[in-house]
GROMACS .gro file of C-alpha atoms in nm:
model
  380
    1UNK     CA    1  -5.439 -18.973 -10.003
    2UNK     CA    2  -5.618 -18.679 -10.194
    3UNK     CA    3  -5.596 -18.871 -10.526
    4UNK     CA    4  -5.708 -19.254 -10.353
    5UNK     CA    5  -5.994 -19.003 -10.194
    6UNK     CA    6  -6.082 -18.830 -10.496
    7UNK     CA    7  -6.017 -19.169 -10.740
    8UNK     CA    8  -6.289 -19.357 -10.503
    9UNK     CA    9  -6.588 -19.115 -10.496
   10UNK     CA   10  -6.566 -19.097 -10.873
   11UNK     CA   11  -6.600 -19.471 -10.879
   12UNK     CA   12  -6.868 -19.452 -10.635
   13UNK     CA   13  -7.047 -19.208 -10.858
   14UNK     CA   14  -6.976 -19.395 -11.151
   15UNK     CA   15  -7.187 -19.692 -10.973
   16UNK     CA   16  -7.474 -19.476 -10.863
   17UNK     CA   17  -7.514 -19.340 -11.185
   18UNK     CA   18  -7.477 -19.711 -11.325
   19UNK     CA   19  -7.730 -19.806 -11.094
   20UNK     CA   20  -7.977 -19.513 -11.194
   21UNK     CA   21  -8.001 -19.614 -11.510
   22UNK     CA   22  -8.082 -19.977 -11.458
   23UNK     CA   23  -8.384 -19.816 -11.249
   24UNK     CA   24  -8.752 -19.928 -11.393
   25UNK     CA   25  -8.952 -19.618 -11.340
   26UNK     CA   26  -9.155 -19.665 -11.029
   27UNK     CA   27  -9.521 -19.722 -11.088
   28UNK     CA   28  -9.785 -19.591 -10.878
   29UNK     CA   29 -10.069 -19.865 -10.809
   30UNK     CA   30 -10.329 -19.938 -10.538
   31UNK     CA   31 -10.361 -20.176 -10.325
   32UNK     CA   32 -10.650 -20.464 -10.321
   33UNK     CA   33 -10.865 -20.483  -9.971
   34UNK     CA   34 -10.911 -20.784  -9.809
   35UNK     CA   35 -11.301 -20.930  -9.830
   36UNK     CA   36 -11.530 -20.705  -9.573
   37UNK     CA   37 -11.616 -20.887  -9.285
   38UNK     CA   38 -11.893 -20.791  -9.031
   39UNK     CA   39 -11.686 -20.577  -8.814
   40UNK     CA   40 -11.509 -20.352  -9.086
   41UNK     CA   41 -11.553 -19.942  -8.984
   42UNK     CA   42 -11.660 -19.700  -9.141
   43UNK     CA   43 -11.549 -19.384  -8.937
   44UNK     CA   44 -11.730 -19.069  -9.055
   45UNK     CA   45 -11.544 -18.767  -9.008
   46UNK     CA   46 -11.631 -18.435  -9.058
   47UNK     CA   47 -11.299 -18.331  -9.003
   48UNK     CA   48 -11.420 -17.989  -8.892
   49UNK     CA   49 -11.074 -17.762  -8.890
   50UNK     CA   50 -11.112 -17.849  -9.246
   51UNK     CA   51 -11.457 -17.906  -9.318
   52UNK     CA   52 -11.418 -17.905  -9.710
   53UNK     CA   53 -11.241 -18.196  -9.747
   54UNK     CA   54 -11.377 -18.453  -9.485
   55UNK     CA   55 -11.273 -18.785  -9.444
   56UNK     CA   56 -11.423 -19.139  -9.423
   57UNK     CA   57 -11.168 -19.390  -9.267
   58UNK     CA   58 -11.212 -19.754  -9.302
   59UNK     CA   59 -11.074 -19.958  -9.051
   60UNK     CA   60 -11.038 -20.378  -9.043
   61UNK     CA   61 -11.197 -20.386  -8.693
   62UNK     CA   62 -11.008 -20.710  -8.615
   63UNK     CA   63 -10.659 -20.619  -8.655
   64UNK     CA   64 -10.735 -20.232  -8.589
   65UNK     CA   65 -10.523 -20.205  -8.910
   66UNK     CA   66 -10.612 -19.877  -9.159
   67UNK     CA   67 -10.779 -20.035  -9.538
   68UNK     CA   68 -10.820 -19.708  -9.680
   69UNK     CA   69 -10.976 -19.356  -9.687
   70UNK     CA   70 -11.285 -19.186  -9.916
   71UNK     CA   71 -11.306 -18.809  -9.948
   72UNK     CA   72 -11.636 -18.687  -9.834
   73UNK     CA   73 -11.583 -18.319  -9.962
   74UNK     CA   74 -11.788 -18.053  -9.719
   75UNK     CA   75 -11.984 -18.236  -9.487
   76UNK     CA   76 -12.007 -18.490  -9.620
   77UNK     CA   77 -12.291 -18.788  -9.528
   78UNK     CA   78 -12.207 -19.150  -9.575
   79UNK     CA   79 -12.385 -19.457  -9.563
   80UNK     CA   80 -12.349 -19.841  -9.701
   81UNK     CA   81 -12.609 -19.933  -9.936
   82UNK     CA   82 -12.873 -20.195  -9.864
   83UNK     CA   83 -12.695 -20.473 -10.016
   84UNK     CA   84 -12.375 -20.348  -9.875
   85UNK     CA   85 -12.207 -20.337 -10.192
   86UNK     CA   86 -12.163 -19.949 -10.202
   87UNK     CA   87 -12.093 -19.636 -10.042
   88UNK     CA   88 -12.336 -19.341 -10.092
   89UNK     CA   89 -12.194 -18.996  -9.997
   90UNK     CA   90 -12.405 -18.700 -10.016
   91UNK     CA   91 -12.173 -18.415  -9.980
   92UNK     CA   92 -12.092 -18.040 -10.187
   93UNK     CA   93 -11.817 -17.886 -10.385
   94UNK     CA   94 -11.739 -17.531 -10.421
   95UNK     CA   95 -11.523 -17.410 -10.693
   96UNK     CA   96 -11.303 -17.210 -10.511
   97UNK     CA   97 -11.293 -17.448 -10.248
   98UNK     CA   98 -11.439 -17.290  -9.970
   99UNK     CA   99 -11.666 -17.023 -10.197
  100UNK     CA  100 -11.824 -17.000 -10.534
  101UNK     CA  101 -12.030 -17.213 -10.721
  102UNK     CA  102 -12.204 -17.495 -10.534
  103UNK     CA  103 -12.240 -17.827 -10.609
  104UNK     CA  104 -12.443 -18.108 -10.455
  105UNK     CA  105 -12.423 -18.454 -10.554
  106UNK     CA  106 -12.414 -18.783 -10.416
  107UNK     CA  107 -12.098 -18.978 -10.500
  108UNK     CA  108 -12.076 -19.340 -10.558
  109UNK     CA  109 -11.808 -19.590 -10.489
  110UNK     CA  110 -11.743 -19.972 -10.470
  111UNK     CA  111 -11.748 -20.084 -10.126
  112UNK     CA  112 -11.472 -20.341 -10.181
  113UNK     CA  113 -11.249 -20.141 -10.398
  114UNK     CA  114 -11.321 -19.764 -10.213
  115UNK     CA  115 -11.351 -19.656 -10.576
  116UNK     CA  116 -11.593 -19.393 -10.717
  117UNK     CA  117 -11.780 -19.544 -10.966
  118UNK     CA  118 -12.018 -19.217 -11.046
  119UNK     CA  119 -12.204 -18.974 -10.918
  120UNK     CA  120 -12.633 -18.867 -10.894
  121UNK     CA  121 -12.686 -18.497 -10.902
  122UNK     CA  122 -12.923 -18.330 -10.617
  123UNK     CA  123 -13.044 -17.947 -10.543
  124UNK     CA  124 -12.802 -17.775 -10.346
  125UNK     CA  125 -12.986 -17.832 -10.023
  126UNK     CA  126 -12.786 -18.142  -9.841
  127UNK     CA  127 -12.781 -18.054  -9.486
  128UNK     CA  128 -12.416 -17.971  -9.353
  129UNK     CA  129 -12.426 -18.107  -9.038
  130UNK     CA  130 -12.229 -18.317  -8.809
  131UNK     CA  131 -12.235 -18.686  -8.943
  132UNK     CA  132 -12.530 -18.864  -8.789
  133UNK     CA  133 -12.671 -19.189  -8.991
  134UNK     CA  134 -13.023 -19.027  -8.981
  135UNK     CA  135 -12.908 -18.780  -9.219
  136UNK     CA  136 -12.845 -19.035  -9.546
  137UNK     CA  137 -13.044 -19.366  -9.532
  138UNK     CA  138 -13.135 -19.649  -9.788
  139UNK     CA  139 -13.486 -19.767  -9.876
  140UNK     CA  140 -13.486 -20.110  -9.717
  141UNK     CA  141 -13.561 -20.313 -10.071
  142UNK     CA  142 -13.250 -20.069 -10.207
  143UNK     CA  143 -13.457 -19.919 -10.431
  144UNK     CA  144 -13.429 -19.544 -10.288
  145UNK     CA  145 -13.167 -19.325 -10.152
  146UNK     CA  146 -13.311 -19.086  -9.891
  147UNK     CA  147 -13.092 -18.782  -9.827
  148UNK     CA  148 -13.153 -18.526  -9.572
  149UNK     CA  149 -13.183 -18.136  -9.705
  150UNK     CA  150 -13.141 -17.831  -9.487
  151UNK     CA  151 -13.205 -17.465  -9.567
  152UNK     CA  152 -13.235 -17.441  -9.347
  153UNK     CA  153 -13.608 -17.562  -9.397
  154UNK     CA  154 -13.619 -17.924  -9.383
  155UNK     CA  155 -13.709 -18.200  -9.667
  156UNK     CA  156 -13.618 -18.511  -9.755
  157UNK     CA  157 -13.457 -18.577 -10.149
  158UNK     CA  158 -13.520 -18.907 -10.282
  159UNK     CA  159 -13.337 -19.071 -10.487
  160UNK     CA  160 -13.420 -19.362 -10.765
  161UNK     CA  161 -13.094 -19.591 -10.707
  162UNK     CA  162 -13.230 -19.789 -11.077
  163UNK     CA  163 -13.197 -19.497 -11.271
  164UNK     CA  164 -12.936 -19.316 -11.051
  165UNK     CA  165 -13.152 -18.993 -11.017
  166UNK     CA  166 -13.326 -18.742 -10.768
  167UNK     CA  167 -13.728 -18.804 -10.839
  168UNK     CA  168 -13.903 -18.622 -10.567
  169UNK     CA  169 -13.803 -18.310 -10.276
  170UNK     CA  170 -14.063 -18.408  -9.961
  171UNK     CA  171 -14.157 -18.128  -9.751
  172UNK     CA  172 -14.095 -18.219  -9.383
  173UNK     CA  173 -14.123 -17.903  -9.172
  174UNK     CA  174 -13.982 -17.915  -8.813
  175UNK     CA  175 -13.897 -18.268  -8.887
  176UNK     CA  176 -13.551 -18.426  -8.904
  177UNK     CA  177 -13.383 -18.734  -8.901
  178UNK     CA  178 -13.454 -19.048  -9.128
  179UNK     CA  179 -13.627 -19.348  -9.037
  180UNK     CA  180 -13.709 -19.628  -9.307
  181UNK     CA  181 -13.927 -19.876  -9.226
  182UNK     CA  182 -13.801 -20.237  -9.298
  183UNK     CA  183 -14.126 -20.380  -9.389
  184UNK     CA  184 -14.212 -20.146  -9.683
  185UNK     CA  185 -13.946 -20.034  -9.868
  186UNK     CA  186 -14.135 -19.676  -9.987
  187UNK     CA  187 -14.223 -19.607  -9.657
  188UNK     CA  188 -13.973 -19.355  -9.402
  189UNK     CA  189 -14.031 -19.145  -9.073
  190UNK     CA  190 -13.832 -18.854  -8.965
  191UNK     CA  191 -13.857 -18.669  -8.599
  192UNK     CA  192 -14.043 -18.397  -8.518
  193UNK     CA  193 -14.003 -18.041  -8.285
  194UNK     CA  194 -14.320 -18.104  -8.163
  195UNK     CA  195 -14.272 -18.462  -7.997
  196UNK     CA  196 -14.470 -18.666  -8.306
  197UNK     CA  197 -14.348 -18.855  -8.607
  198UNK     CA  198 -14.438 -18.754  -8.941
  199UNK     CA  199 -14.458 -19.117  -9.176
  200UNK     CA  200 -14.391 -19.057  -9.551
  201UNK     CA  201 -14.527 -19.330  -9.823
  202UNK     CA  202 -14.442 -19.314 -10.134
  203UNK     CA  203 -14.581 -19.493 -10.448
  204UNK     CA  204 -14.384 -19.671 -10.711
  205UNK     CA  205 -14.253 -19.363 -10.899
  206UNK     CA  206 -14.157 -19.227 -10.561
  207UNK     CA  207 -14.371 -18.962 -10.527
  208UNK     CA  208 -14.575 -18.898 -10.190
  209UNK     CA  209 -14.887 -19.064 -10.162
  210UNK     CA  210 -14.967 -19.021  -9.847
  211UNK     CA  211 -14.799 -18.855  -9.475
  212UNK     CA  212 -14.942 -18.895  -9.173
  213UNK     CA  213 -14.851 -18.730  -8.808
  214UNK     CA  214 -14.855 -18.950  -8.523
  215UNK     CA  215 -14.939 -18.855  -8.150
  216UNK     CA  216 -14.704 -18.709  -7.934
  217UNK     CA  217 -14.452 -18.950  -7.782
  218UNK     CA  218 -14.200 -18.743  -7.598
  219UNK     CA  219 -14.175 -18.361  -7.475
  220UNK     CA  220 -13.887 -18.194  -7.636
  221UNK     CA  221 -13.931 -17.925  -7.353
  222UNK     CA  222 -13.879 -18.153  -7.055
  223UNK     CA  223 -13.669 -18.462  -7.204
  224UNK     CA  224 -13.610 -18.429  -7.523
  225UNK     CA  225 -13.485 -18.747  -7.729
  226UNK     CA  226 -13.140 -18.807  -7.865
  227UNK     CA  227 -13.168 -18.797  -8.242
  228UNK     CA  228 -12.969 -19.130  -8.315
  229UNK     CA  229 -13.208 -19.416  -8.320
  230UNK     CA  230 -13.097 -19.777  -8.280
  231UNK     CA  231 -13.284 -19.994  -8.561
  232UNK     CA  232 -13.464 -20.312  -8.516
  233UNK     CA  233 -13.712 -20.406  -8.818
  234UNK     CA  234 -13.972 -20.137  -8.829
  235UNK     CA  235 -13.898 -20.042  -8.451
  236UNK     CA  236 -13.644 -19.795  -8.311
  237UNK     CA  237 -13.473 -19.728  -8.002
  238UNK     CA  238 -13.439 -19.389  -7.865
  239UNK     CA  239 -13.322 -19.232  -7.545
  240UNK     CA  240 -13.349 -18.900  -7.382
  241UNK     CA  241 -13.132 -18.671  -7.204
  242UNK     CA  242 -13.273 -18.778  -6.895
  243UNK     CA  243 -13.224 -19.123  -6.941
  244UNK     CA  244 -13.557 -19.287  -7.041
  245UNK     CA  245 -13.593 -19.537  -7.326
  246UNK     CA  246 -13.877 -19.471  -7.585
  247UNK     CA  247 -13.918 -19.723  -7.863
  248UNK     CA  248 -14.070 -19.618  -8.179
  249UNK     CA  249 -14.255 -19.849  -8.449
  250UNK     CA  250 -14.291 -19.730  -8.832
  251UNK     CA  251 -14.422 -19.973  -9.017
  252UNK     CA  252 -14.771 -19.872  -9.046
  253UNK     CA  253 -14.897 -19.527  -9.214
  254UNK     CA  254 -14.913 -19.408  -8.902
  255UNK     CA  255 -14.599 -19.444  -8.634
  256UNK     CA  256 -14.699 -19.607  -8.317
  257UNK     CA  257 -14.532 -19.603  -7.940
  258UNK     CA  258 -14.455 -19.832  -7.652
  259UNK     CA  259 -14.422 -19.680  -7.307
  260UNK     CA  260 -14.109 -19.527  -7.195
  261UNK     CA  261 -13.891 -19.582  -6.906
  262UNK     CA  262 -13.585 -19.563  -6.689
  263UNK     CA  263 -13.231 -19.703  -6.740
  264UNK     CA  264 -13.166 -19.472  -6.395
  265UNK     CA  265 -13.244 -19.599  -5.990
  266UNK     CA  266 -13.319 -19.315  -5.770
  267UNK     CA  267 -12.925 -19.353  -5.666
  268UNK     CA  268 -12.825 -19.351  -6.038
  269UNK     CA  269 -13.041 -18.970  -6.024
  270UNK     CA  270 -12.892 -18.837  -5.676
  271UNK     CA  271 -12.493 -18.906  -5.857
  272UNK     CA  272 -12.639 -18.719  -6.166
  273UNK     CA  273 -12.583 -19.002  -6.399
  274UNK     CA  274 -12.665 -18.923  -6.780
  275UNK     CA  275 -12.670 -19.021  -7.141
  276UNK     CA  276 -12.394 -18.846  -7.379
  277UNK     CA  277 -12.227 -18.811  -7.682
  278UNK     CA  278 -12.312 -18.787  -8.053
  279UNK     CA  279 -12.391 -19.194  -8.158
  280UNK     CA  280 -12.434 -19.251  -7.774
  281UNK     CA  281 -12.652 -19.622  -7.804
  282UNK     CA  282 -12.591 -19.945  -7.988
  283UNK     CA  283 -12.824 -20.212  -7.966
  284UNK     CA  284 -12.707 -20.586  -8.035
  285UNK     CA  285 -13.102 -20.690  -8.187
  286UNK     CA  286 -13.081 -21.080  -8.086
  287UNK     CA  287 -12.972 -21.070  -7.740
  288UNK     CA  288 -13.194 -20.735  -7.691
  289UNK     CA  289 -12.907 -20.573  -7.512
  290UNK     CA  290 -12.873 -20.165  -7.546
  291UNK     CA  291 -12.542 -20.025  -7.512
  292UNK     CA  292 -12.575 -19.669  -7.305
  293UNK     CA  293 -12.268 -19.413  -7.329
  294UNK     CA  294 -12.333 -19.205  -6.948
  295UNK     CA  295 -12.128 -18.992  -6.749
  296UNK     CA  296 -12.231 -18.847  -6.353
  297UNK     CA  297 -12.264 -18.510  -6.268
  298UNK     CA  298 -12.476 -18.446  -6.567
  299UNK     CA  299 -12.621 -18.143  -6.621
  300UNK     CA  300 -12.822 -17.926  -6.874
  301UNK     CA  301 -12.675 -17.895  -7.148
  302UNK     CA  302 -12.386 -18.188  -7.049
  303UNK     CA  303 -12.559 -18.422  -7.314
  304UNK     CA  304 -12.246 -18.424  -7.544
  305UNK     CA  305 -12.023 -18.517  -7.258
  306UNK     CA  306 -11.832 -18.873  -7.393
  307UNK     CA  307 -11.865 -19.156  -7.186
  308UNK     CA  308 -11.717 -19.202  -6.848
  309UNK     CA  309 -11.892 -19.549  -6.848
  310UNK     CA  310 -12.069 -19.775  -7.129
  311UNK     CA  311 -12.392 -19.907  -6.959
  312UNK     CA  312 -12.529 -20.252  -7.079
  313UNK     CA  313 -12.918 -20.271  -7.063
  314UNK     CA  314 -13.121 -20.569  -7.096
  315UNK     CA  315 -13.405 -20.446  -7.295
  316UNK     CA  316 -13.679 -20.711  -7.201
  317UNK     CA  317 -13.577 -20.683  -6.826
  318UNK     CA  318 -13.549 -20.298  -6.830
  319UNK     CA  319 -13.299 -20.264  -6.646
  320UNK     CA  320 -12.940 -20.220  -6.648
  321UNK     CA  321 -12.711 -20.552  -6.578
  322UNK     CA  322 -12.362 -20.445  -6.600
  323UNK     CA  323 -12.148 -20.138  -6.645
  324UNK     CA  324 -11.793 -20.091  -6.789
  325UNK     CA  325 -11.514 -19.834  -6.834
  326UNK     CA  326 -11.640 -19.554  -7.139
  327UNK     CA  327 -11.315 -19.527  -7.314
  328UNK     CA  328 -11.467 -19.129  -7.348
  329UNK     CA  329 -11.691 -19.302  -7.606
  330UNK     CA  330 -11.868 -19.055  -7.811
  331UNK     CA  331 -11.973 -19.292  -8.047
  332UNK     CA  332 -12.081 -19.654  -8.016
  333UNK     CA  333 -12.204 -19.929  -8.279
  334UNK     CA  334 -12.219 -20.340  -8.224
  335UNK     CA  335 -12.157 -20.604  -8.472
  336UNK     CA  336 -12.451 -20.834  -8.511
  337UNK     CA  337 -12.503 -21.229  -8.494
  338UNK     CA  338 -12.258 -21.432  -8.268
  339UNK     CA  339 -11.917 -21.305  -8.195
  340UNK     CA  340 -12.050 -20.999  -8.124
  341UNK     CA  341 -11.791 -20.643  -8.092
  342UNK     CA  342 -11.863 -20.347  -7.978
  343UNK     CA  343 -11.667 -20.048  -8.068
  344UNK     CA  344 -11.630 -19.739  -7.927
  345UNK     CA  345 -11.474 -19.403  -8.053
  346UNK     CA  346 -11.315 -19.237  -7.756
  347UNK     CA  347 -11.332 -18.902  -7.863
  348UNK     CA  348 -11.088 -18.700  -7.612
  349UNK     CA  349 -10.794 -18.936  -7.728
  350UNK     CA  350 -10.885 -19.015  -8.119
  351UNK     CA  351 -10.913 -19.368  -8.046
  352UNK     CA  352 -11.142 -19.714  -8.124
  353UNK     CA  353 -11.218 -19.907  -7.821
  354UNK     CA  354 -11.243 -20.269  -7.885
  355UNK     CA  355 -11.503 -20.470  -7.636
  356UNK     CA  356 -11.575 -20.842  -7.664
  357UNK     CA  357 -11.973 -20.811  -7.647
  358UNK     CA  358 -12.037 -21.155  -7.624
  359UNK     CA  359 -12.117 -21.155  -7.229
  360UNK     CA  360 -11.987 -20.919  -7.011
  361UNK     CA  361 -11.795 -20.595  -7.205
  362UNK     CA  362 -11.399 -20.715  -7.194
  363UNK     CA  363 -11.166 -20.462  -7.349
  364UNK     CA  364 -11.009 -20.633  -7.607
  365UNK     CA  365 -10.784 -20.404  -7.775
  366UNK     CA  366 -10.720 -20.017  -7.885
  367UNK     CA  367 -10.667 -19.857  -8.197
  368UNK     CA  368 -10.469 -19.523  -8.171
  369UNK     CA  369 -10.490 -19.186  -8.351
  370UNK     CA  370 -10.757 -19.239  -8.636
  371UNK     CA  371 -10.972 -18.939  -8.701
  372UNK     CA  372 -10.992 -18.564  -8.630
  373UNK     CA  373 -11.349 -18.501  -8.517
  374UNK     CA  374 -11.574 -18.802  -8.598
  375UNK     CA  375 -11.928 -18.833  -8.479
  376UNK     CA  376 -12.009 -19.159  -8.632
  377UNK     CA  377 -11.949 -19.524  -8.693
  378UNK     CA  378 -12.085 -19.743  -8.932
  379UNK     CA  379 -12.004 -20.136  -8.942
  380UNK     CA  380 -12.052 -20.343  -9.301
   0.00000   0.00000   0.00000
């Protein structure tokens, strides 16, 4: 029995090392992504137990199935370009990782393939912040990058996207956020402490050639404004922590205001009902519907709270017509043109919410455990 035993496994090895050497050697290759489609994600994630080496997830919002991953170094800020064609990510690199020399760049890659195709040096100002869209933002016309700086004095870089360089630092104190205007490509706004808008025009080298302050259009002591703006053309959609709706246009020189008002009833106020969360709106431009993440019992200092329902306000009505489950949605965006989705990061289970936004919000689906601590959501 011994020898049959001991006859057998040195056949068997015989085999396996037969069989080893037939072996090609394995080759490491990537895989090809299907065409982008309107409801592709692009999940920003600052990935903040590990801030140096964040994450941007792209998800096939369809099948909820994971296309691939770009590494947005510390902090990094992401956006699509103009064109949609490719991925800017403003972001810094220290040499020993977490310490030592810094560098600041904006990397580069092929929004079909995920691959970096360069790089466009900056000062070592980008702001390392949560990921919020204001913070990175395209020209309209694609001709300039405009990348928020923090130092924590605030200015905007800009970048010429032809010749792939920074051309001008502009000086926006107490200001943050960016706002391009869709009419005139040169031409952005950014928020201000004191309730105004500051407008920045550039001429065609893109240095400032003018900046002009607007009047005050809400009180940052008694409702201050959500940063994250919801874009239409040259207007944007705002709302505060109380739960008004200011609209915002910035096409001119000079930004101008419509009156603000209520998504709340008096009932709505007695049950404490707020706005929260990081990307808390999404606005679906041809059906004018706004897309509200609120939760009751709201308090100062509650306005981060995810969403314990997703409001649905018809903008030219001004009022609210429906409201839905929140998924804990922390962060909310809406594909546009018919078919429309609306996704939702639920941000107490690490999950994408799925709604059919065509009528009335219908769950459609989930997508389970994508992200560590995302803030934002980007669609192609």
């Amino acid at each position: 029995m011994l020898r049959k035993s001991l006859a057998g496994s040195l056949l068997l090895l015989g085999l396996c090392a037969g069989a080893s050497a037939e072996l090609a050697p394995e080759v490491i290759t990537t895989g090809k992504l299907p065409p982008a489609n309107p409801y592709r994600i692009y999940l920003s994630d600052v990935s903040i137990g590990h801030i140096v080496d964040g994450r941007l997830h792209v998800v096939d919002g369809t099948s909820l199935r994971y296309e691939g991953v770009i590494a947005t170094g510390y902090a990094g800020q992401a956006i699509l370009s103009a064109d949609r064609k490719e991925i800017f990510v403003a972001t810094t690199y220290y040499t020993r990782l977490n310490h030592g020399t810094r560098t600041d760049v904006v990397d580069v890659h092929d929004a079909q393939t995920l691959a970096k195709t360069g790089e466009i040096a900056i000062p070592p100002r980008h702001a390392q912040s949560l990921n919020y869209k204001g913070t990175i933002r395209p020209s309209s016309d694609g001709r300039w990058l405009f990348v928020q700086f923090a130092t924590p004095a605030t200015s905007v870089g800009v970048i010429d996207l032809k010749e792939r360089r920074m051309v001008a630092e502009v000086a926006t104190p107490g200001c943050w956020s960016i706002l391009p205007a869709a009419s005139t490509g040169g031409r952005f706004s950014t928020v201000c402490g004191d309730g105004t808008l500051l407008t920045v025009s550039l001429d065609a080298a893109g240095q400032v050639a003018r900046q002009k302050r607007s009047a005050k259009f809400f009180d940052a002591d008694k409702d201050p404004i959500f940063i994250h703006g919801e874009q239409d053309g040259d207007s944007y959609r705002f709302v505060s922590f109380l739960g008004d709706v200011y609209t915002a246009h910035v096409g001119g020189e000079v930004a101008s205001f419509e009156s603000p008002w209520s998504i709340l009833s008096a009932a709505d106020r007695k049950q404490g009902w707020r706005p929260g969360g990081y990307q808390l709106i999404a606005q679906h431009n041809a059906s004018g519907r706004l897309f509200v993440g609120m939760h009751d019992k709201g308090f100062e200092g509650s306005h981060k709270t995810p969403a314990k329902e997703i409001w649905t306000v018809d903008l030219a009505a001004k009022k609210r017509v429906a409201r839905t489950p929140g998924n804990n949605a922390i962060a909310l965006a809406v594909s546009q043109g018919d078919g429309a989705r609306l996704f939702a990061y639920d941000g107490v289970k690490a999950a994408i919410a799925v709604f059919d936004a065509k009528g009335k919000l219908a769950l459609a689906k989930r997508m389970e455990g994508i992200g560590e601590t995302p803030t934002q959501m980007e669609l192609h």
